[in-house]
Amino acid sequence: MGAGEGMNGQALYRRWRSQNFDEIIAQEHVTRTLQNALRAGRIAHAYLFTGPRGTGKTSTARILAKAVNCLAEPAERPCNRCARCQAVNEGRDLDLIEIDAASNRGIDEIRDLRDKVAFVPNEGRYKVYVVDEVHMLTTEAFNALLKTLEEPPAHVIFVLATTEPQRIPATILSRCQRFDFRRIPLADLSRKLERISQAEGIRIEPAALEAIARRAGGSFRDAESLLDQLAASGDAEITLERVRELLGGVSAQAVGDLVDAWIAADLAQGLRLINRLIDGGSDARQVHQELIEYLRGLLLLRAGGDERLVNTTPEVLARMRSQLAGLSLGRLVEGLKLFSQGEVAARGDVRPQLPLELAFAQAVLAASGREE
Ligand SMILES: [Zn+2]
């Protein structure tokens, strides 16, 4: 069993791919509009799906491809039971042509498309061309595509998907109906991961699950492949520490020590800890982000917020509570502000740990300045 493959030898991401519009999460503004158009029989010849990776663009394209050729009543499309739906689900539908523009920049495929687009569909009502990463097409391929889009045959539907709509020529954009997919909110991502884990019999700490969702940054595909990788390791239970190890993360222990140094206004100790982490192979920006996340947790606890909002283990929670005893709200807010400003400054910095060191020094200085 290779890395990234679940127990059935097929990636979780593929096995849990959405099969109908209702399963596409957090994109109701897209799926509702498409469903209404399908029911009304108002099908466009070209769609542009834009948005970050892993947000459901190609899954929605495949569902749309099923729906337009589905044999069930319009309100039930796609039914996932008829011969046409099943052919798509099994990846053997000849009327769904998927082109990955990133693989060879689409030259051969688009030329082939231009030659074959006039032929009627094999079995369905429509031929659906899904061009993924369409911004990668060469100018030549874009021109060929444009020719087809200018006079699309009645039986053809194009779905162009891209993470970078600004790289699509205006002549193409103007011929497409555009839908913008949004990043999946953390809560939705966590919920889906939880459902998958339960169904797959994967035991995972809630804090570990949320850490995966957080790291995936709104992408289902990234979240599911991380879960897959962790599940394949064969551990009885996936723990937060295990996730941190895999992600090259920083232990809550180390971040807690750093916070102790800040509370004690011990600049020398703080800088020592930071450099020990960096020398040990940790990524400076990640240390910085983990520190901010930790302080945010302290703020939530301080404000009497729900402990579950603080994504960590009971041991770390206990430590945070004792740290709060020596920390005023004013200092906490100030620290959080300085560290987050420093984090923004860190983007693209040549010496990655400097913004963290600087923010640490400022936070210590701010505290001692007030005492003087
Ligand atoms: Zn069907």
Coordinates of C-alpha atoms in Angstrom, one line a residue, residues 69-72 79-90 92-93 123:
N69 CA -27.0 13.4 -19.9
C70 CA -28.9 11.8 -17.0
L71 CA -32.0 9.7 -18.0
A72 CA -34.0 10.5 -14.9
C79 CA -29.7 10.3 -10.4
N80 CA -26.4 8.3 -10.1
R81 CA -28.4 5.1 -11.0
C82 CA -29.0 5.4 -14.8
A83 CA -26.6 4.0 -17.3
R84 CA -25.3 7.5 -18.2
C85 CA -24.6 8.5 -14.6
Q86 CA -22.9 5.2 -13.9
A87 CA -20.7 5.5 -16.9
V88 CA -19.4 8.8 -15.6
N89 CA -19.0 7.5 -12.1
E90 CA -16.9 4.6 -13.4
R92 CA -15.9 5.3 -18.9
D93 CA -18.2 7.8 -20.3
E123 CA -24.7 8.1 -26.3

